[in-house]
Structures are given as structure tokens and as C-alpha cells.
Amino acid sequence: MTAVKVGVIALQGATRPHLEALHALGAHALEIRTPEDLAGVEAAVLPGGESTTMSFLLDSSGLREPLHDRIVNGMPVLGTCAGMILLADKVLDGRDDQRSLGVIDITVRRNGFGRQRESFEADLLVEGLGGEPFRAVFIRAPVVERAGSDVEVLARVEGIPVVCRSGKTTVCSFHPELGDDLRLHAMFLESVR
Amino acid sequence: MTGTFRVKRGLAEMLAGGVIMDVVDAEQARIAEDTGAVAVMALERVPSDIRRDGGVARMSDPAMIEGIKAAVTVPVMAKARIGHFAEAQVLESLGVDFIDESEVLTPADEAHHIDKWAFTAPFVCGATNLGEALRRVSEGAALIRSKGEAGTGNIVEAVRHLRAIMGDMRKITIADGPELFEWAKRLQAPLPLVQEIAETGRLPVPLFCAGGIATPADASLVMQLGAQSVFVGSGIFKSDDPARRARAIVEATTHFRDAALVAKVSTGLGAAMPGLEIGSLETKLADRGW
């Protein structure tokens, strides 16, 4: 079986840790900066970073529309932190001109967990990853304030959804790429095969 | 758990592939965010003005930092003097997202840097070579930047520092066990950090570039040399058309290998900041720090 080709949207943010995690799981991980790069992959990851910056670069690179169309047409996608914000239907406390891709029916509040001084690590149980807790790193993380009826919530922190899935779109408000635990990436790759 | 090293270093990872812009007021901060900055550095005077004015450069007025925090949604950084842990404590209490223990300000201690493990806020520190970088990491820095020569608009020093850091790391990856002991001694750096580089081929924390970036091609150059992001100080707001130049540098940083794109965004930008020859400088800021 040939390796799955997965693209990490490399406009800005923590692309390298995602590339390494995907590579370690046997995927063929590629950086995506242009519509041509996107055309060659079967799935995509939107990494953490600054969603305002990425939103600007999605427009200037011409990636916004083709990325949106691919996802709507069934391409599996994983969004972490800023990636979650970019995939969300509605963003609160963002910039007025900030546009999200609107491919998962959730409302998120940007930096809802606070500034860097409130950033934290926690062990949490994620549905579908077995009984072992997942060490999650939250950095200026967004808060999911509403999840639509077709959205599965796979993990929560103090009642707040932190991993959500709808169809082939998975989002989490923390950074699975910053630890050694690859189970969330593995679950995502399962959805590609 | 807050303030762990993973949480501190994690924010540095989030800033990769981006541009951190020096701003002196809320208006500039908004322009920076509008044009795609991943973070802003709040300070009272940009380095070229500090250089011109002379005198002692200190931490900024908290009111000014608060004003900038209120104006933008991206992370806000601020500078403390080298060794001035009380300034750093003040910045941490203000909720600044990243503290820069910076040679651009006048050093407060001629022998000791801040014990950065004592803080929950992450720190960035400058370095001119690999030994300096690893000493700062051993003190708890979550991010290293080249010092370059701030306020000159001259990229030559940043290139020297990046080449020194990257070049020595490349040599360490082919060194054998006994040679690693010698490297640690030569670099005056902890052996475990040298051994980590031998295994991974890179610093234990992200490496960004600062000091002298004035054009999109400068950003492309340092990214190709191995920097993961760029700090732009005087280079934006001392140029003719700051918003346009800022946007161009942001795009060039993302698409740093795409020369046609760098050409396109460089076209018709107006005058860059006036530059300075390194040989003409009375004070070399990069010499500060130990």
C-alpha cells in the first residue's frame, strides 16, 4: 500500500511538528503553500499559529477557495487551535474582517481560554483513543461555545468541548503535535484510508 | 498546569513562519495586525531611535504596553533589560505573552542573565553564536533569535549570527562522542544540550532571526539560512509605506523559496529605512550579553 499523501497548510504556524508526527505514522507529509500543492494531497492539516495571519495568507496565496471546495467535497481535514478557528462556522472575539472557512458547525471564541499566562497542560480522555489519557497542551486556546447537532464531541475540559468531529472534519483546541502521543494523528489518518 | 516548558516553547512554535513587528503605540499595533503580524513587540522607541537618542534604554511604560494589549488580538511581547529580573517580573504581572531579554535595552547586569525558569511567562533571548544560544536555553529561554545589529537596517550581522549558529550545529551532527565533550567545552555550553543537537540537528527551541531586516528579500534570505520566523524592528515603521512593506515582508516570509513571489511583493514598495554601515557604529548592541 502506498503512503497516504497528507498536506500541512504551511502558511504560518507549527507546521514542522505536524509534518514530523504524520511522517512518524508512515504518511507522506507535504507542505502546502499554493493551490498547486493542495491538488496533490488526499487530506490536509491546518496547524496552530495565529488565525488572523493565516486568514490573510489564505487570501494572498489563493488557497482559500480551493481548500474550502476540497473540504466541502469530502477531503479529510484536521484543524488544531488556530486551524480549528479557521474551520469553524462562526468566530467570536476575532478581527472584524476575519473570515473562517465555515466547514464545521461550531462557534468558537478566540483565545477563550485566555492569554499565554493562562495556557496549560492537562490529561484528558478522548473518545476513540482507548482508556489512556491524552496529555493535551493548550496555548491561548479557543473555546467552543456551541456545537451543532451533527457535531460529535470527543473530549471536554470542564464541560467545554475540546475535540469535535463532523464527517471527515476533526478539530481540537489543543496541540496534539507538541507531545509524543500520536494517537490523535493516527485516528485522523484512519479517516483518510 | 500552567507555565510548563512545553507550554512556553509551544507558543514559540506557534509563531513559526511569521513576522513579529516592533510597535510604539496602539495605532502601529493595529497596522501590524492588519498586515499579518503574528505578534507585536511593544516598546517606546524602535532600535534606530534608541541608537540616535543615546542614553539609558529601559522597559516601556506599563500604560503603553496595556494600550497595545487592548488594541490587538495577537500575542504581545515586551522587552526587559539583560539581567533586570524586576523589569521581567513587572512585565509578567502585566500579562505580557512573551518577554524579550534584550540587548537593545541598556544591560542591568554585566555578568548574569535572568533566571528564566523562575517565570511562567516565556522568554526570547538574542544570540550571536551557538554557545550563547545554548547558555540562554540552559537559563530557560523558550525561543532564540539572532541578535543581528538592531536599528541599522543592515542584514550582515544577522547573517553572520545565523551562519555561526547553523554552521556549528551542522558540524555537531557529524561529531563523535569524545568530540561532543570538546564542543561543550569550546561553546561553554551544557553537554546534554550539545548531545541533543547531535541527535536532532537543531536547537532545543525554535530559532528566529532579528536585527537588520528591512526588505522582503532580507526575510527570504534569513529564512533560507534556517531561521523559522523574523523579527522586524525599525524596518517597517521607518520606511516610506509601512503597511505595504509589512504585508510584503509577511508574504515573503511564508513563501521564502518562491523568488517570483518575493519579486512581486518587492515591486514599488518605496524607500526602505535608511541603513547604517556596521563599521560606522559607536555602539554595537550585539556585544551586550554574556
Tab-separated table of C-alpha atoms in Angstrom:
chain	number	residue	atom	x	y	z
A	1	MET	CA	0.000	0.000	0.000
A	2	THR	CA	1.411	3.413	-0.876
A	3	ALA	CA	1.649	6.011	1.841
A	4	VAL	CA	-1.226	8.459	2.211
A	5	LYS	CA	-0.340	11.943	0.961
A	6	VAL	CA	-1.242	14.465	3.624
A	7	GLY	CA	-0.631	18.187	3.277
A	8	VAL	CA	0.066	20.534	6.163
A	9	ILE	CA	-1.054	24.070	5.366
A	10	ALA	CA	2.311	25.814	5.768
A	11	LEU	CA	1.339	29.471	5.583
A	12	GLN	CA	2.294	30.181	9.175
A	13	GLY	CA	2.424	28.298	12.464
A	14	ALA	CA	3.512	24.971	13.896
A	15	THR	CA	3.806	23.072	10.625
A	16	ARG	CA	7.008	21.178	11.380
A	17	PRO	CA	5.695	19.234	14.412
A	18	HIS	CA	2.668	18.113	12.366
A	19	LEU	CA	4.870	17.032	9.460
A	20	GLU	CA	7.010	15.015	11.854
A	21	ALA	CA	4.020	13.372	13.557
A	22	LEU	CA	2.478	12.385	10.205
A	23	HIS	CA	5.802	11.151	8.887
A	24	ALA	CA	6.349	9.037	12.026
A	25	LEU	CA	2.994	7.347	11.326
A	26	GLY	CA	4.068	6.398	7.809
A	27	ALA	CA	2.195	9.102	5.897
A	28	HIS	CA	3.772	11.068	3.073
A	29	ALA	CA	3.573	14.541	4.638
A	30	LEU	CA	3.957	17.623	2.436
A	31	GLU	CA	3.944	21.384	2.965
A	32	ILE	CA	1.084	23.242	1.256
A	33	ARG	CA	1.585	26.885	0.275
A	34	THR	CA	-0.178	27.111	-3.082
A	35	PRO	CA	-3.273	25.728	-4.844
A	36	GLU	CA	-0.933	23.506	-6.907
A	37	ASP	CA	0.487	21.960	-3.715
A	38	LEU	CA	-3.048	21.303	-2.468
A	39	ALA	CA	-4.069	19.490	-5.637
A	40	GLY	CA	-1.540	16.734	-4.921
A	41	VAL	CA	-2.764	15.635	-1.474
A	42	GLU	CA	-5.569	13.407	-0.163
A	43	ALA	CA	-6.024	15.104	3.209
A	44	ALA	CA	-4.947	18.284	4.972
A	45	VAL	CA	-3.954	19.574	8.389
A	46	LEU	CA	-4.483	23.184	9.454
A	47	PRO	CA	-1.915	23.769	12.194
A	48	GLY	CA	-1.843	26.099	15.177
A	49	GLY	CA	-0.493	29.594	14.811
A	50	GLU	CA	-2.194	32.958	14.503
A	51	SER	CA	-5.553	32.659	12.788
A	52	THR	CA	-5.532	36.346	11.740
A	53	THR	CA	-2.208	35.873	9.936
A	54	MET	CA	-3.274	32.597	8.343
A	55	SER	CA	-6.547	34.111	7.214
A	56	PHE	CA	-4.660	36.919	5.428
A	57	LEU	CA	-2.291	34.391	3.830
A	58	LEU	CA	-5.141	32.091	2.744
A	59	ASP	CA	-6.339	35.005	0.617
A	60	SER	CA	-2.981	36.202	-0.692
A	61	SER	CA	-1.907	32.655	-1.650
A	62	GLY	CA	-5.168	31.886	-3.426
A	63	LEU	CA	-5.685	28.826	-1.206
A	64	ARG	CA	-8.939	29.842	0.474
A	65	GLU	CA	-11.401	28.785	-2.232
A	66	PRO	CA	-9.753	25.555	-3.391
A	67	LEU	CA	-9.249	24.484	0.233
A	68	HIS	CA	-12.861	25.220	1.076
A	69	ASP	CA	-14.068	23.340	-2.012
A	70	ARG	CA	-11.911	20.293	-1.328
A	71	ILE	CA	-13.167	20.051	2.264
A	72	VAL	CA	-16.808	20.500	1.252
A	73	ASN	CA	-16.293	17.736	-1.310
A	74	GLY	CA	-15.133	15.304	1.347
A	75	MET	CA	-11.386	15.747	1.800
A	76	PRO	CA	-10.489	14.718	5.392
A	77	VAL	CA	-9.118	17.630	7.390
A	78	LEU	CA	-7.684	18.101	10.881
A	79	GLY	CA	-7.582	21.570	12.448
A	80	THR	CA	-5.670	22.286	15.640
A	81	CYS	CA	-6.119	25.507	17.653
A	82	ALA	CA	-5.919	28.253	15.010
A	83	GLY	CA	-6.804	25.534	12.499
A	84	MET	CA	-9.995	24.905	14.476
A	85	ILE	CA	-10.817	28.607	14.324
A	86	LEU	CA	-10.284	28.685	10.555
A	87	LEU	CA	-12.583	25.694	10.012
A	88	ALA	CA	-15.345	26.910	12.338
A	89	ASP	CA	-18.697	28.227	11.204
A	90	LYS	CA	-18.565	31.281	13.471
A	91	VAL	CA	-15.711	33.080	15.281
A	92	LEU	CA	-16.209	35.373	18.288
A	93	ASP	CA	-13.606	37.903	19.500
A	94	GLY	CA	-11.782	37.686	16.197
A	95	ARG	CA	-10.985	40.622	13.966
A	96	ASP	CA	-13.981	42.165	12.201
A	97	ASP	CA	-12.557	41.242	8.800
A	98	GLN	CA	-11.531	37.739	9.866
A	99	ARG	CA	-13.231	35.091	7.743
A	100	SER	CA	-13.368	31.404	8.558
A	101	LEU	CA	-13.960	28.540	6.130
A	102	GLY	CA	-17.218	27.550	7.847
A	103	VAL	CA	-16.937	23.799	7.258
A	104	ILE	CA	-17.864	22.572	10.752
A	105	ASP	CA	-20.931	23.756	12.637
A	106	ILE	CA	-19.298	25.150	15.765
A	107	THR	CA	-18.971	28.633	17.252
A	108	VAL	CA	-15.556	29.355	18.773
A	109	ARG	CA	-14.312	32.203	20.923
A	110	ARG	CA	-10.766	33.143	20.024
A	111	ASN	CA	-8.317	32.973	22.975
A	112	GLY	CA	-11.337	31.886	25.041
A	113	PHE	CA	-9.061	30.064	27.494
A	114	GLY	CA	-7.072	33.297	27.979
A	115	ARG	CA	-3.660	34.735	27.158
A	116	GLN	CA	-0.326	32.931	27.378
A	117	ARG	CA	-0.234	33.141	31.171
A	118	GLU	CA	-3.420	31.019	31.274
A	119	SER	CA	-2.033	28.471	28.778
A	120	PHE	CA	-1.890	24.995	30.318
A	121	GLU	CA	-1.340	21.248	30.021
A	122	ALA	CA	-3.952	18.685	31.096
A	123	ASP	CA	-4.644	14.966	30.846
A	124	LEU	CA	-7.931	14.194	29.169
A	125	LEU	CA	-9.868	11.230	27.884
A	126	VAL	CA	-10.609	11.337	24.160
A	127	GLU	CA	-13.343	9.096	22.792
A	128	GLY	CA	-11.940	6.614	20.299
A	129	LEU	CA	-8.364	6.741	21.633
A	130	GLY	CA	-8.728	3.993	24.261
A	131	GLY	CA	-8.597	4.362	28.023
A	132	GLU	CA	-5.182	6.012	28.335
A	133	PRO	CA	-5.432	9.762	28.983
A	134	PHE	CA	-4.059	12.120	26.333
A	135	ARG	CA	-1.638	14.842	27.502
A	136	ALA	CA	-3.029	17.969	25.856
A	137	VAL	CA	-1.185	21.292	25.512
A	138	PHE	CA	-3.479	24.330	25.327
A	139	ILE	CA	-1.890	27.604	24.129
A	140	ARG	CA	-4.019	30.751	24.037
A	141	ALA	CA	-6.652	28.219	23.088
A	142	PRO	CA	-10.089	28.858	21.569
A	143	VAL	CA	-13.276	27.860	23.406
A	144	VAL	CA	-16.084	26.050	21.578
A	145	GLU	CA	-19.213	27.871	22.736
A	146	ARG	CA	-21.693	25.960	20.605
A	147	ALA	CA	-21.566	22.690	18.678
A	148	GLY	CA	-24.263	21.867	16.129
A	149	SER	CA	-26.412	18.733	16.325
A	150	ASP	CA	-24.370	16.850	13.695
A	151	VAL	CA	-21.102	17.519	15.583
A	152	GLU	CA	-19.715	14.732	17.797
A	153	VAL	CA	-17.856	15.951	20.882
A	154	LEU	CA	-14.984	13.526	21.557
A	155	ALA	CA	-13.408	15.238	24.581
A	156	ARG	CA	-14.174	18.006	27.045
A	157	VAL	CA	-12.305	20.111	29.615
A	158	GLU	CA	-14.515	21.360	32.450
A	159	GLY	CA	-17.522	20.731	30.232
A	160	ILE	CA	-16.095	22.673	27.263
A	161	PRO	CA	-15.761	20.641	24.040
A	162	VAL	CA	-12.079	20.421	23.021
A	163	VAL	CA	-12.189	17.717	20.318
A	164	CYS	CA	-15.053	17.782	17.808
A	165	ARG	CA	-15.765	15.823	14.655
A	166	SER	CA	-18.272	16.181	11.888
A	167	GLY	CA	-17.995	13.852	8.918
A	168	LYS	CA	-14.340	13.889	7.854
A	169	THR	CA	-13.564	17.168	9.634
A	170	THR	CA	-11.858	16.861	13.034
A	171	VAL	CA	-10.892	19.861	15.154
A	172	CYS	CA	-9.218	20.244	18.525
A	173	SER	CA	-8.479	23.309	20.590
A	174	PHE	CA	-5.145	21.945	21.871
A	175	HIS	CA	-1.897	20.857	20.202
A	176	PRO	CA	-1.543	17.086	19.696
A	177	GLU	CA	1.567	17.833	17.599
A	178	LEU	CA	3.508	19.213	20.583
A	179	GLY	CA	3.684	15.959	22.540
A	180	ASP	CA	4.919	12.426	21.868
A	181	ASP	CA	1.428	10.910	21.771
A	182	LEU	CA	0.483	10.322	18.137
A	183	ARG	CA	-2.926	8.716	18.710
A	184	LEU	CA	-4.949	11.699	17.530
A	185	HIS	CA	-2.962	11.934	14.297
A	186	ALA	CA	-3.366	8.162	13.881
A	187	MET	CA	-7.141	8.476	14.286
A	188	PHE	CA	-7.136	11.214	11.652
A	189	LEU	CA	-5.107	9.074	9.231
A	190	GLU	CA	-7.594	6.228	9.764
A	191	SER	CA	-10.317	8.536	8.435
A	192	VAL	CA	-8.267	9.071	5.259
A	193	ARG	CA	-7.810	5.396	4.425
B	1	MET	CA	-0.592	23.075	34.859
B	2	THR	CA	0.442	26.488	33.584
B	3	GLY	CA	3.896	27.839	32.735
B	4	THR	CA	5.485	24.477	31.871
B	5	PHE	CA	8.375	24.494	29.448
B	6	ARG	CA	6.200	22.719	26.870
B	7	VAL	CA	3.600	25.475	27.151
B	8	LYS	CA	6.269	28.199	26.842
B	9	ARG	CA	8.092	26.595	23.951
B	10	GLY	CA	4.739	25.781	22.383
B	11	LEU	CA	3.918	29.460	21.917
B	12	ALA	CA	7.270	29.924	20.178
B	13	GLU	CA	6.335	27.077	17.802
B	14	MET	CA	3.031	28.830	17.046
B	15	LEU	CA	4.899	31.941	15.882
B	16	ALA	CA	6.919	29.996	13.281
B	17	GLY	CA	6.761	31.167	9.690
B	18	GLY	CA	5.629	34.584	10.835
B	19	VAL	CA	6.709	38.181	11.310
B	20	ILE	CA	6.919	39.851	14.722
B	21	MET	CA	6.777	43.616	14.377
B	22	ASP	CA	8.082	46.359	16.697
B	23	VAL	CA	5.345	48.871	17.514
B	24	VAL	CA	5.428	52.008	19.669
B	25	ASP	CA	1.695	52.698	20.048
B	26	ALA	CA	-1.764	51.211	19.576
B	27	GLU	CA	-2.094	52.696	16.086
B	28	GLN	CA	1.053	50.943	14.855
B	29	ALA	CA	-0.036	47.755	16.622
B	30	ARG	CA	-3.293	47.784	14.669
B	31	ILE	CA	-1.429	48.309	11.393
B	32	ALA	CA	0.846	45.388	12.300
B	33	GLU	CA	-2.105	43.090	12.992
B	34	ASP	CA	-3.923	44.303	9.850
B	35	THR	CA	-0.923	43.406	7.732
B	36	GLY	CA	-0.492	39.885	9.122
B	37	ALA	CA	1.931	40.165	12.064
B	38	VAL	CA	1.920	37.007	14.234
B	39	ALA	CA	2.824	39.084	17.279
B	40	VAL	CA	3.847	42.613	18.171
B	41	MET	CA	6.782	43.820	20.259
B	42	ALA	CA	5.659	46.775	22.369
B	43	LEU	CA	8.418	49.294	23.017
B	44	GLU	CA	8.699	53.061	23.460
B	45	ARG	CA	11.336	53.657	20.833
B	46	VAL	CA	12.358	51.423	17.945
B	47	PRO	CA	16.056	50.476	17.939
B	48	SER	CA	17.080	53.069	15.330
B	49	ASP	CA	15.685	55.824	17.586
B	50	ILE	CA	17.361	54.338	20.675
B	51	ARG	CA	20.601	54.398	18.723
B	52	ARG	CA	20.055	58.032	17.669
B	53	ASP	CA	18.937	59.316	21.075
B	54	GLY	CA	21.536	57.553	23.196
B	55	GLY	CA	21.128	57.432	26.977
B	56	VAL	CA	19.822	54.520	29.012
B	57	ALA	CA	17.068	52.481	27.344
B	58	ARG	CA	14.681	50.796	29.794
B	59	MET	CA	11.470	48.753	29.942
B	60	SER	CA	8.465	50.592	28.457
B	61	ASP	CA	5.761	52.359	30.462
B	62	PRO	CA	3.125	49.784	31.521
B	63	ALA	CA	0.383	52.143	30.287
B	64	MET	CA	1.779	51.932	26.779
B	65	ILE	CA	2.012	48.127	26.960
B	66	GLU	CA	-1.578	47.902	28.258
B	67	GLY	CA	-2.751	50.147	25.424
B	68	ILE	CA	-1.188	47.847	22.859
B	69	LYS	CA	-2.568	44.714	24.558
B	70	ALA	CA	-6.041	46.211	24.336
B	71	ALA	CA	-5.620	47.147	20.661
B	72	VAL	CA	-4.760	43.735	19.181
B	73	THR	CA	-5.730	40.049	19.411
B	74	VAL	CA	-2.269	38.646	18.571
B	75	PRO	CA	0.359	37.942	21.269
B	76	VAL	CA	2.111	40.966	22.762
B	77	MET	CA	5.818	40.866	23.614
B	78	ALA	CA	7.822	43.422	25.577
B	79	LYS	CA	11.480	43.948	26.427
B	80	ALA	CA	13.315	43.797	29.749
B	81	ARG	CA	16.967	44.776	30.191
B	82	ILE	CA	19.516	41.943	30.307
B	83	GLY	CA	19.678	40.709	33.919
B	84	HIS	CA	16.873	43.032	35.084
B	85	PHE	CA	14.628	40.387	36.607
B	86	ALA	CA	12.483	43.020	38.353
B	87	GLU	CA	11.503	44.518	34.973
B	88	ALA	CA	10.687	40.989	33.824
B	89	GLN	CA	8.538	40.455	36.932
B	90	VAL	CA	6.636	43.639	36.099
B	91	LEU	CA	6.095	42.505	32.501
B	92	GLU	CA	4.901	39.104	33.683
B	93	SER	CA	2.451	40.720	36.110
B	94	LEU	CA	1.070	42.770	33.206
B	95	GLY	CA	0.255	39.515	31.395
B	96	VAL	CA	2.703	40.077	28.540
B	97	ASP	CA	2.731	36.928	26.364
B	98	PHE	CA	6.494	36.800	25.709
B	99	ILE	CA	9.375	38.659	27.396
B	100	ASP	CA	12.422	39.641	25.337
B	101	GLU	CA	15.552	39.868	27.498
B	102	SER	CA	17.047	42.272	25.034
B	103	GLU	CA	20.428	43.747	24.210
B	104	VAL	CA	18.572	46.627	22.538
B	105	LEU	CA	17.954	47.999	26.048
B	106	THR	CA	20.867	49.007	28.280
B	107	PRO	CA	22.046	45.955	30.271
B	108	ALA	CA	21.341	45.970	34.006
B	109	ASP	CA	23.806	43.226	34.921
B	110	GLU	CA	27.259	42.717	33.436
B	111	ALA	CA	27.587	39.052	34.361
B	112	HIS	CA	24.182	37.450	34.884
B	113	HIS	CA	21.179	36.947	32.685
B	114	ILE	CA	17.689	36.494	34.150
B	115	ASP	CA	16.867	33.060	35.626
B	116	LYS	CA	14.063	32.424	33.193
B	117	TRP	CA	12.999	29.140	34.840
B	118	ALA	CA	11.624	31.270	37.689
B	119	PHE	CA	8.893	32.698	35.417
B	120	THR	CA	5.671	31.341	33.953
B	121	ALA	CA	5.965	33.778	31.013
B	122	PRO	CA	8.134	32.519	28.143
B	123	PHE	CA	11.350	34.375	27.260
B	124	VAL	CA	13.132	35.064	23.990
B	125	CYS	CA	16.842	35.915	24.055
B	126	GLY	CA	19.321	37.033	21.423
B	127	ALA	CA	22.463	35.130	20.446
B	128	THR	CA	25.421	35.756	18.166
B	129	ASN	CA	26.698	32.163	18.217
B	130	LEU	CA	25.718	28.669	19.290
B	131	GLY	CA	27.368	28.809	22.714
B	132	GLU	CA	25.454	31.949	23.621
B	133	ALA	CA	22.219	30.388	22.333
B	134	LEU	CA	22.682	27.261	24.464
B	135	ARG	CA	23.573	29.258	27.582
B	136	ARG	CA	20.291	31.156	27.177
B	137	VAL	CA	18.402	27.864	26.691
B	138	SER	CA	20.025	26.490	29.852
B	139	GLU	CA	18.736	29.584	31.687
B	140	GLY	CA	15.207	28.761	30.491
B	141	ALA	CA	14.734	30.700	27.227
B	142	ALA	CA	11.893	29.214	25.130
B	143	LEU	CA	12.970	30.922	21.915
B	144	ILE	CA	16.297	32.114	20.497
B	145	ARG	CA	16.753	34.878	17.952
B	146	SER	CA	19.870	36.065	16.228
B	147	LYS	CA	20.865	39.464	17.597
B	148	GLY	CA	21.887	40.930	14.290
B	149	GLU	CA	22.604	44.611	14.730
B	150	ALA	CA	19.305	46.249	15.660
B	151	GLY	CA	18.359	49.616	14.229
B	152	THR	CA	20.805	49.530	11.326
B	153	GLY	CA	18.665	48.142	8.511
B	154	ASN	CA	21.804	46.181	7.678
B	155	ILE	CA	21.365	42.409	7.457
B	156	VAL	CA	25.061	41.487	7.554
B	157	GLU	CA	25.286	40.847	11.300
B	158	ALA	CA	22.129	38.709	11.416
B	159	VAL	CA	23.548	36.622	8.579
B	160	ARG	CA	26.828	36.246	10.464
B	161	HIS	CA	24.987	35.079	13.600
B	162	LEU	CA	22.672	32.667	11.782
B	163	ARG	CA	25.560	31.176	9.835
B	164	ALA	CA	27.578	30.768	13.037
B	165	ILE	CA	24.700	29.001	14.817
B	166	MET	CA	23.593	26.827	11.894
B	167	GLY	CA	27.154	26.025	10.802
B	168	ASP	CA	28.230	24.788	14.216
B	169	MET	CA	25.057	22.703	14.538
B	170	ARG	CA	25.815	21.038	11.211
B	171	LYS	CA	29.337	20.207	12.438
B	172	ILE	CA	27.992	18.822	15.722
B	173	THR	CA	25.692	16.401	13.908
B	174	ILE	CA	28.756	14.614	12.464
B	175	ALA	CA	30.866	14.759	15.645
B	176	ASP	CA	31.561	11.546	17.584
B	177	GLY	CA	31.130	11.096	21.358
B	178	PRO	CA	34.516	12.430	22.534
B	179	GLU	CA	34.225	15.381	20.143
B	180	LEU	CA	30.919	16.365	21.752
B	181	PHE	CA	32.717	16.865	25.090
B	182	GLU	CA	35.144	19.162	23.322
B	183	TRP	CA	32.283	21.041	21.631
B	184	ALA	CA	30.612	21.604	25.012
B	185	LYS	CA	33.867	22.954	26.398
B	186	ARG	CA	34.513	25.171	23.401
B	187	LEU	CA	30.960	26.540	23.326
B	188	GLN	CA	30.860	26.946	27.135
B	189	ALA	CA	27.507	25.209	26.952
B	190	PRO	CA	25.952	22.278	28.852
B	191	LEU	CA	26.922	18.887	27.411
B	192	PRO	CA	23.333	17.481	27.372
B	193	LEU	CA	22.218	20.336	25.093
B	194	VAL	CA	25.168	19.693	22.753
B	195	GLN	CA	24.273	15.982	22.709
B	196	GLU	CA	20.665	16.881	21.910
B	197	ILE	CA	21.804	18.878	18.878
B	198	ALA	CA	23.941	15.918	17.765
B	199	GLU	CA	20.774	13.799	17.742
B	200	THR	CA	18.220	16.227	16.337
B	201	GLY	CA	20.351	18.587	14.232
B	202	ARG	CA	18.656	21.640	15.672
B	203	LEU	CA	18.320	23.841	18.738
B	204	PRO	CA	16.119	22.586	21.595
B	205	VAL	CA	13.890	25.653	20.993
B	206	PRO	CA	12.881	27.494	17.798
B	207	LEU	CA	15.412	29.831	16.169
B	208	PHE	CA	14.187	33.148	14.757
B	209	CYS	CA	16.080	35.992	13.127
B	210	ALA	CA	16.259	39.586	14.347
B	211	GLY	CA	18.393	42.636	13.716
B	212	GLY	CA	18.605	44.453	10.411
B	213	ILE	CA	15.716	43.064	8.340
B	214	ALA	CA	14.413	45.842	6.072
B	215	THR	CA	13.138	44.192	2.868
B	216	PRO	CA	11.145	41.134	1.718
B	217	ALA	CA	14.345	39.702	0.220
B	218	ASP	CA	16.074	40.073	3.620
B	219	ALA	CA	13.301	37.931	5.126
B	220	SER	CA	13.643	35.353	2.352
B	221	LEU	CA	17.426	35.264	2.851
B	222	VAL	CA	17.338	34.556	6.578
B	223	MET	CA	14.503	32.016	6.245
B	224	GLN	CA	16.573	30.151	3.641
B	225	LEU	CA	19.542	30.263	6.025
B	226	GLY	CA	17.479	28.390	8.618
B	227	ALA	CA	15.534	30.970	10.638
B	228	GLN	CA	11.942	29.918	11.376
B	229	SER	CA	10.492	33.435	11.682
B	230	VAL	CA	11.621	37.046	11.576
B	231	PHE	CA	11.506	39.976	13.948
B	232	VAL	CA	11.310	43.314	12.165
B	233	GLY	CA	12.104	46.333	14.289
B	234	SER	CA	12.763	49.680	12.709
B	235	GLY	CA	12.464	48.194	9.216
B	236	ILE	CA	8.712	48.644	8.895
B	237	PHE	CA	7.705	51.868	10.598
B	238	LYS	CA	10.848	53.732	9.476
B	239	SER	CA	10.083	53.012	5.823
B	240	ASP	CA	8.037	55.100	3.361
B	241	ASP	CA	4.941	52.897	3.275
B	242	PRO	CA	4.836	50.782	6.460
B	243	ALA	CA	1.581	48.903	5.771
B	244	ARG	CA	2.607	47.841	2.294
B	245	ARG	CA	6.124	46.886	3.354
B	246	ALA	CA	4.773	44.930	6.337
B	247	ARG	CA	2.419	42.950	4.114
B	248	ALA	CA	5.218	42.288	1.632
B	249	ILE	CA	7.569	41.004	4.356
B	250	VAL	CA	4.803	38.751	5.743
B	251	GLU	CA	4.228	37.212	2.304
B	252	ALA	CA	7.958	36.847	1.620
B	253	THR	CA	8.427	35.072	4.965
B	254	THR	CA	5.758	32.476	4.119
B	255	HIS	CA	6.813	31.986	0.506
B	256	PHE	CA	10.544	32.449	1.146
B	257	ARG	CA	11.643	29.948	-1.513
B	258	ASP	CA	9.432	31.463	-4.206
B	259	ALA	CA	11.670	34.100	-5.821
B	260	ALA	CA	8.991	35.202	-8.283
B	261	LEU	CA	6.645	35.971	-5.416
B	262	VAL	CA	9.361	37.824	-3.484
B	263	ALA	CA	9.995	39.852	-6.654
B	264	LYS	CA	6.311	40.662	-6.988
B	265	VAL	CA	5.856	41.841	-3.404
B	266	SER	CA	9.121	43.831	-3.546
B	267	THR	CA	7.937	45.856	-6.516
B	268	GLY	CA	7.316	49.565	-5.937
B	269	LEU	CA	7.493	49.467	-2.150
B	270	GLY	CA	9.049	52.933	-1.834
B	271	ALA	CA	12.145	53.662	0.199
B	272	ALA	CA	13.293	51.222	2.854
B	273	MET	CA	14.593	52.600	6.151
B	274	PRO	CA	17.942	54.364	5.781
B	275	GLY	CA	20.697	51.897	6.616
B	276	LEU	CA	23.935	52.137	8.569
B	277	GLU	CA	27.361	50.632	7.897
B	278	ILE	CA	28.387	48.424	10.813
B	279	GLY	CA	31.899	49.966	10.797
B	280	SER	CA	30.429	53.419	11.465
B	281	LEU	CA	28.651	52.409	14.697
B	282	GLU	CA	29.721	53.802	18.063
B	283	THR	CA	27.867	51.091	19.993
B	284	LYS	CA	27.432	47.514	18.843
B	285	LEU	CA	24.307	46.265	20.623
B	286	ALA	CA	25.172	42.656	19.757
B	287	ASP	CA	28.209	42.829	22.065
B	288	ARG	CA	25.847	43.093	25.037
B	289	GLY	CA	25.096	39.746	26.726
B	290	TRP	CA	27.405	37.083	28.075
